Structures are given as structure tokens and as C-alpha cells.
């Protein structure tokens, strides 16, 4: 499958760029142009320090969107100078989509309110946006505290990242990271409908699907404070993320999605056919119903493979058309600006 050329660039802690930048054009991003977006649910123990940390680094436009906390999260956030919204629905994904509608500045820096992400990394997260990138992912594995992530969670994260590379064809290093910087314009181009913790997965897939210029930068990741409890359930939410990763391939990599189903059908039908043939050769015992089932499974598998190939062709043509339209729009805009000058 051909992707849209979305590139994942990694920047070292010293600021050294190890891949080509998205654009030679650089513009300074002021703190007034950035909204710090923090989705919360029962983060009273940490939300005040998180907000204060961004204020200390000059970022005063902080929006907290709360999912109905039953502690003092909203009151503490308001006391520390944040604009507090209460989401109308449920789940982190719904909160993010709803909050972006209220944001009037061009850039968003999004993170969790549990105190695991460092406000000091804000400038590093936003810097690629000044070079033309539209979406930035903070890589937690670059500088992670030893006790910041359980061994099972770390293993699951790495497996999900590898699966993402195979299925969706991009290496974003840490697709489940909650520390994101993006332009509002690029966010509005994405087709997001996730309500829960799969929002990060969906953001990564949509960036590949829509050709959003994406890069990765290293960040520090600390252990959650003892007085703060996680809202994430590793097995339940991990399974949901894996299913979302696979199901999203339906429109981003249909060859993999339908091809994997087709291969499964062919292998299952072949296994049953082998059993039927063995029974006939060894014992002269026929299994007509099983023979019909195996033939149907093989035929269905072949059809799914063919459908995957055709779907992949259509997706590739659609992406090529979109690139041409975007290029024409960009050239027209530049020509209009030159005419005005």
C-alpha cells in the first residue's frame, strides 16, 4: 500500500535534527498562539502542579476539559488559572474533539493531567510546528523513569507500535503517547470518532491516512504520583486499542485488512479440506458437509483477497487525486498572494 509520504522525524535532546525537515520555512510560534489542552478525570492530586508548570514556562492559555470528575479537579484547575470546560459526553476522545471546537488559536499542545508529562518539554514539542509540520508526537521511551511504566504495559506498547508499523506503514515510535502538538487546521482534516483511550491510535492512523506531516520528538516521562490513580485498564483498554488498530486498517490499508481475512479463510478451508481428504484416503469415510464448508471458506478467502487488492487500488488513486488537489490549491494560494503584493 502506498502511503501519503507522512514522515516521522526524530530530534535529539540537544536539538539536533536527524532527518529532513518538512519545510525550509521557519516561523516563530509565540505562547499566545498556543492552547494547552488537558483532558481530565479525577486528577485533583496533580492538575494544579501541571497548570502551574506551563504558566512558569510562559504558556497561560490553558484549557481543562473535564469528564465529570467526582473530586475537586475542576475547582483546582480554575483556581490555578485554567479555563475549565465540562464535556457533554464520555471518554477522552470525545473530550478532545469537543474542546478543539472552543479553541481560537492556531496551535494546540495536548497532554494528560496526571503529572507524568513535563511542561519543560513544551518548546521541544512545538518547535517542529514552526518548521511546517502539522502533528508532533512525544516519544516517552526516549527518557522514561524506571518505574513510570509497568513491564506488561511497556511490552504491550512496543507490540502495538510494531503492529502499527506493519499495518499502517509509518514509524511513529510511540503512537499511544498522550503528549501531542498539532495545528487546529490539520486536526479538522481528520475523521475522528473515537470516544475513549483509542483517540491516540486513531490520531496516528488518520495522520497517515490524510498525509498530515508528522514527526516525533523525545520527551521525558515520569511515574504517576502515588496519590494519583490511573484511569487506564491495561488488559481491557489494551485489547480495545489493538482492535481499533486493526479495524482502522479497513480504510487506510484495505489490502492488509481484507487480505488477512482472506488468507485466514483460505487457510481454514485448506485445513478442513485436508482433514476430509485424509479421512477419505485412510478410512473411505466421506464428509460431504465439511467438504462444502471448506470449499466455501476457500472461495470466500479468494474473494476477500481480490476485494482487498481492488480497494487498495482505489485508496491509492484517491490519495493521488487528493495530493493533486492540495498542490493546485497551494499553488493557487501562492499565486494570489504574489498578485496582491
PDB file of C-alpha atoms in Angstrom, residues 129-291:
ATOM      1  CA  UNK A 129       5.317  23.106  14.017  1.00  0.00           C
ATOM      2  CA  UNK A 130       7.364  26.224  13.301  1.00  0.00           C
ATOM      3  CA  UNK A 131       9.145  24.257  10.546  1.00  0.00           C
ATOM      4  CA  UNK A 132       5.990  23.240   8.743  1.00  0.00           C
ATOM      5  CA  UNK A 133       4.959  20.033  10.486  1.00  0.00           C
ATOM      6  CA  UNK A 134       1.305  19.688  11.410  1.00  0.00           C
ATOM      7  CA  UNK A 135       1.435  16.996  14.091  1.00  0.00           C
ATOM      8  CA  UNK A 136       4.072  16.165  16.713  1.00  0.00           C
ATOM      9  CA  UNK A 137       4.212  13.066  18.926  1.00  0.00           C
ATOM     10  CA  UNK A 138       6.249  12.969  22.118  1.00  0.00           C
ATOM     11  CA  UNK A 139       8.253   9.745  22.420  1.00  0.00           C
ATOM     12  CA  UNK A 140       8.063   8.623  26.071  1.00  0.00           C
ATOM     13  CA  UNK A 141      10.588   5.825  25.591  1.00  0.00           C
ATOM     14  CA  UNK A 142      13.371   8.339  24.914  1.00  0.00           C
ATOM     15  CA  UNK A 143      13.648   9.368  28.595  1.00  0.00           C
ATOM     16  CA  UNK A 144      11.388   7.299  30.823  1.00  0.00           C
ATOM     17  CA  UNK A 145      11.677   6.829  34.580  1.00  0.00           C
ATOM     18  CA  UNK A 146      12.334   3.233  35.556  1.00  0.00           C
ATOM     19  CA  UNK A 147       9.031   2.952  37.426  1.00  0.00           C
ATOM     20  CA  UNK A 148       6.957   5.069  35.020  1.00  0.00           C
ATOM     21  CA  UNK A 149       5.501   2.092  33.170  1.00  0.00           C
ATOM     22  CA  UNK A 150       4.868  -1.470  34.260  1.00  0.00           C
ATOM     23  CA  UNK A 151       6.697  -4.214  32.396  1.00  0.00           C
ATOM     24  CA  UNK A 152       3.428  -5.544  30.938  1.00  0.00           C
ATOM     25  CA  UNK A 153       2.399  -2.058  29.793  1.00  0.00           C
ATOM     26  CA  UNK A 154       5.811  -1.444  28.229  1.00  0.00           C
ATOM     27  CA  UNK A 155       5.695  -4.752  26.360  1.00  0.00           C
ATOM     28  CA  UNK A 156       2.169  -4.049  25.141  1.00  0.00           C
ATOM     29  CA  UNK A 157       3.122  -0.550  23.974  1.00  0.00           C
ATOM     30  CA  UNK A 158       6.067  -1.845  21.964  1.00  0.00           C
ATOM     31  CA  UNK A 159       3.976  -4.589  20.367  1.00  0.00           C
ATOM     32  CA  UNK A 160       1.301  -2.070  19.396  1.00  0.00           C
ATOM     33  CA  UNK A 161       3.918   0.230  17.865  1.00  0.00           C
ATOM     34  CA  UNK A 162       5.348  -2.640  15.831  1.00  0.00           C
ATOM     35  CA  UNK A 163       1.879  -3.645  14.681  1.00  0.00           C
ATOM     36  CA  UNK A 164       1.233  -0.039  13.647  1.00  0.00           C
ATOM     37  CA  UNK A 165       4.403  -0.019  11.538  1.00  0.00           C
ATOM     38  CA  UNK A 166       3.372  -3.239   9.783  1.00  0.00           C
ATOM     39  CA  UNK A 167      -0.290  -2.379   9.262  1.00  0.00           C
ATOM     40  CA  UNK A 168      -0.138   1.345   8.552  1.00  0.00           C
ATOM     41  CA  UNK A 169       3.366   1.745   7.155  1.00  0.00           C
ATOM     42  CA  UNK A 170       4.740   4.550   9.357  1.00  0.00           C
ATOM     43  CA  UNK A 171       7.119   4.571  12.311  1.00  0.00           C
ATOM     44  CA  UNK A 172       5.866   6.993  14.950  1.00  0.00           C
ATOM     45  CA  UNK A 173       7.797   5.223  17.755  1.00  0.00           C
ATOM     46  CA  UNK A 174       5.147   5.837  20.434  1.00  0.00           C
ATOM     47  CA  UNK A 175       1.650   6.095  18.967  1.00  0.00           C
ATOM     48  CA  UNK A 176      -0.007   5.833  22.398  1.00  0.00           C
ATOM     49  CA  UNK A 177       1.760   8.901  23.761  1.00  0.00           C
ATOM     50  CA  UNK A 178      -0.619  11.451  25.237  1.00  0.00           C
ATOM     51  CA  UNK A 179       1.757  14.374  24.628  1.00  0.00           C
ATOM     52  CA  UNK A 180       0.790  15.826  21.227  1.00  0.00           C
ATOM     53  CA  UNK A 181       1.241  19.141  19.450  1.00  0.00           C
ATOM     54  CA  UNK A 182      -0.770  19.915  16.340  1.00  0.00           C
ATOM     55  CA  UNK A 183      -2.302  22.641  14.262  1.00  0.00           C
ATOM     56  CA  UNK A 184      -6.031  23.145  14.550  1.00  0.00           C
ATOM     57  CA  UNK A 185      -6.299  23.134  10.730  1.00  0.00           C
ATOM     58  CA  UNK A 186      -4.730  19.687  10.475  1.00  0.00           C
ATOM     59  CA  UNK A 187      -6.918  18.356  13.301  1.00  0.00           C
ATOM     60  CA  UNK A 188     -10.034  19.457  11.463  1.00  0.00           C
ATOM     61  CA  UNK A 189      -8.904  17.471   8.389  1.00  0.00           C
ATOM     62  CA  UNK A 190      -9.026  14.223  10.341  1.00  0.00           C
ATOM     63  CA  UNK A 191     -12.071  11.957  10.537  1.00  0.00           C
ATOM     64  CA  UNK A 192     -12.150  11.166  14.250  1.00  0.00           C
ATOM     65  CA  UNK A 193     -14.940   9.298  16.023  1.00  0.00           C
ATOM     66  CA  UNK A 194     -13.151   7.560  18.898  1.00  0.00           C
ATOM     67  CA  UNK A 195     -14.605   8.300  22.319  1.00  0.00           C
ATOM     68  CA  UNK A 196     -12.188   6.554  24.670  1.00  0.00           C
ATOM     69  CA  UNK A 197      -8.474   5.863  25.063  1.00  0.00           C
ATOM     70  CA  UNK A 198      -8.177   4.848  21.406  1.00  0.00           C
ATOM     71  CA  UNK A 199      -8.012   8.536  20.446  1.00  0.00           C
ATOM     72  CA  UNK A 200      -4.188   8.451  20.248  1.00  0.00           C
ATOM     73  CA  UNK A 201      -4.304   5.391  17.997  1.00  0.00           C
ATOM     74  CA  UNK A 202      -6.908   6.995  15.765  1.00  0.00           C
ATOM     75  CA  UNK A 203      -4.893  10.230  15.567  1.00  0.00           C
ATOM     76  CA  UNK A 204      -1.818   8.298  14.378  1.00  0.00           C
ATOM     77  CA  UNK A 205      -3.778   6.342  11.764  1.00  0.00           C
ATOM     78  CA  UNK A 206      -5.563   9.428  10.494  1.00  0.00           C
ATOM     79  CA  UNK A 207      -2.273  11.301  10.151  1.00  0.00           C
ATOM     80  CA  UNK A 208      -1.026   8.555   7.843  1.00  0.00           C
ATOM     81  CA  UNK A 209      -4.325   8.310   6.003  1.00  0.00           C
ATOM     82  CA  UNK A 210      -4.638  12.050   5.305  1.00  0.00           C
ATOM     83  CA  UNK A 211      -0.970  12.746   4.691  1.00  0.00           C
ATOM     84  CA  UNK A 212      -0.558  15.001   7.717  1.00  0.00           C
ATOM     85  CA  UNK A 213       3.118  15.919   8.108  1.00  0.00           C
ATOM     86  CA  UNK A 214       4.027  14.195  11.367  1.00  0.00           C
ATOM     87  CA  UNK A 215       7.229  13.983  13.355  1.00  0.00           C
ATOM     88  CA  UNK A 216       8.425  12.513  16.656  1.00  0.00           C
ATOM     89  CA  UNK A 217      10.483  14.221  19.361  1.00  0.00           C
ATOM     90  CA  UNK A 218      11.934  12.786  22.591  1.00  0.00           C
ATOM     91  CA  UNK A 219      10.299  13.771  25.855  1.00  0.00           C
ATOM     92  CA  UNK A 220      10.715  12.836  29.495  1.00  0.00           C
ATOM     93  CA  UNK A 221       8.094  10.616  31.104  1.00  0.00           C
ATOM     94  CA  UNK A 222       7.750  10.371  34.876  1.00  0.00           C
ATOM     95  CA  UNK A 223       5.997   7.933  37.174  1.00  0.00           C
ATOM     96  CA  UNK A 224       2.481   8.828  38.206  1.00  0.00           C
ATOM     97  CA  UNK A 225       2.448  10.290  41.739  1.00  0.00           C
ATOM     98  CA  UNK A 226       1.374   7.847  44.454  1.00  0.00           C
ATOM     99  CA  UNK A 227      -1.712   9.866  45.332  1.00  0.00           C
ATOM    100  CA  UNK A 228      -2.935   9.792  41.716  1.00  0.00           C
ATOM    101  CA  UNK A 229      -4.784   6.761  40.324  1.00  0.00           C
ATOM    102  CA  UNK A 230      -4.779   5.760  36.671  1.00  0.00           C
ATOM    103  CA  UNK A 231      -7.988   5.604  34.643  1.00  0.00           C
ATOM    104  CA  UNK A 232      -6.446   3.121  32.194  1.00  0.00           C
ATOM    105  CA  UNK A 233      -7.104  -0.627  32.487  1.00  0.00           C
ATOM    106  CA  UNK A 234      -4.163  -2.371  30.750  1.00  0.00           C
ATOM    107  CA  UNK A 235      -5.898  -5.543  29.543  1.00  0.00           C
ATOM    108  CA  UNK A 236      -9.327  -4.111  28.738  1.00  0.00           C
ATOM    109  CA  UNK A 237      -8.137  -0.871  27.145  1.00  0.00           C
ATOM    110  CA  UNK A 238      -5.131  -2.590  25.552  1.00  0.00           C
ATOM    111  CA  UNK A 239      -7.427  -5.054  23.796  1.00  0.00           C
ATOM    112  CA  UNK A 240      -9.652  -2.210  22.641  1.00  0.00           C
ATOM    113  CA  UNK A 241      -6.626  -0.378  21.207  1.00  0.00           C
ATOM    114  CA  UNK A 242      -5.450  -3.479  19.312  1.00  0.00           C
ATOM    115  CA  UNK A 243      -8.924  -3.982  17.829  1.00  0.00           C
ATOM    116  CA  UNK A 244      -9.073  -0.306  16.842  1.00  0.00           C
ATOM    117  CA  UNK A 245      -5.637  -0.553  15.230  1.00  0.00           C
ATOM    118  CA  UNK A 246      -6.822  -3.473  13.108  1.00  0.00           C
ATOM    119  CA  UNK A 247     -10.276  -2.128  12.261  1.00  0.00           C
ATOM    120  CA  UNK A 248      -8.867   1.256  11.170  1.00  0.00           C
ATOM    121  CA  UNK A 249      -6.858  -0.576   8.512  1.00  0.00           C
ATOM    122  CA  UNK A 250     -10.144  -1.071   6.672  1.00  0.00           C
ATOM    123  CA  UNK A 251      -9.911   2.392   5.122  1.00  0.00           C
ATOM    124  CA  UNK A 252      -6.179   3.095   5.468  1.00  0.00           C
ATOM    125  CA  UNK A 253      -4.699  -0.237   4.344  1.00  0.00           C
ATOM    126  CA  UNK A 254      -7.520  -2.339   2.888  1.00  0.00           C
ATOM    127  CA  UNK A 255      -5.080  -4.790   1.331  1.00  0.00           C
ATOM    128  CA  UNK A 256      -3.853  -5.783   4.786  1.00  0.00           C
ATOM    129  CA  UNK A 257      -7.344  -5.783   6.337  1.00  0.00           C
ATOM    130  CA  UNK A 258      -9.183  -7.796   3.713  1.00  0.00           C
ATOM    131  CA  UNK A 259      -6.059  -9.731   2.746  1.00  0.00           C
ATOM    132  CA  UNK A 260      -5.572 -11.013   6.301  1.00  0.00           C
ATOM    133  CA  UNK A 261      -9.221 -12.091   6.433  1.00  0.00           C
ATOM    134  CA  UNK A 262      -8.850 -13.736   3.023  1.00  0.00           C
ATOM    135  CA  UNK A 263      -5.706 -15.634   3.982  1.00  0.00           C
ATOM    136  CA  UNK A 264      -7.403 -16.778   7.193  1.00  0.00           C
ATOM    137  CA  UNK A 265     -10.356 -18.094   5.177  1.00  0.00           C
ATOM    138  CA  UNK A 266      -8.102 -19.900   2.696  1.00  0.00           C
ATOM    139  CA  UNK A 267      -6.007 -21.493   5.459  1.00  0.00           C
ATOM    140  CA  UNK A 268      -9.096 -22.559   7.413  1.00  0.00           C
ATOM    141  CA  UNK A 269     -10.713 -24.023   4.296  1.00  0.00           C
ATOM    142  CA  UNK A 270      -7.473 -25.769   3.353  1.00  0.00           C
ATOM    143  CA  UNK A 271      -7.162 -27.292   6.825  1.00  0.00           C
ATOM    144  CA  UNK A 272     -10.713 -28.665   6.690  1.00  0.00           C
ATOM    145  CA  UNK A 273     -10.181 -29.947   3.142  1.00  0.00           C
ATOM    146  CA  UNK A 274      -7.005 -31.721   4.242  1.00  0.00           C
ATOM    147  CA  UNK A 275      -8.904 -33.410   7.065  1.00  0.00           C
ATOM    148  CA  UNK A 276     -11.699 -34.512   4.681  1.00  0.00           C
ATOM    149  CA  UNK A 277      -9.177 -35.897   2.200  1.00  0.00           C
ATOM    150  CA  UNK A 278      -7.260 -37.736   4.939  1.00  0.00           C
ATOM    151  CA  UNK A 279     -10.458 -39.339   6.243  1.00  0.00           C
ATOM    152  CA  UNK A 280     -11.370 -40.482   2.727  1.00  0.00           C
ATOM    153  CA  UNK A 281      -7.946 -41.961   1.963  1.00  0.00           C
ATOM    154  CA  UNK A 282      -7.485 -43.681   5.306  1.00  0.00           C
ATOM    155  CA  UNK A 283     -10.988 -44.864   6.124  1.00  0.00           C
ATOM    156  CA  UNK A 284     -13.024 -44.305   2.943  1.00  0.00           C
ATOM    157  CA  UNK A 285     -15.297 -42.113   5.035  1.00  0.00           C
ATOM    158  CA  UNK A 286     -16.853 -39.109   3.370  1.00  0.00           C
ATOM    159  CA  UNK A 287     -17.668 -35.757   4.970  1.00  0.00           C
ATOM    160  CA  UNK A 288     -19.775 -34.024   2.361  1.00  0.00           C
ATOM    161  CA  UNK A 289     -20.857 -31.140   4.600  1.00  0.00           C
ATOM    162  CA  UNK A 290     -17.286 -30.427   5.720  1.00  0.00           C
ATOM    163  CA  UNK A 291     -16.147 -30.575   2.092  1.00  0.00           C
TER     164      UNK A 291
END
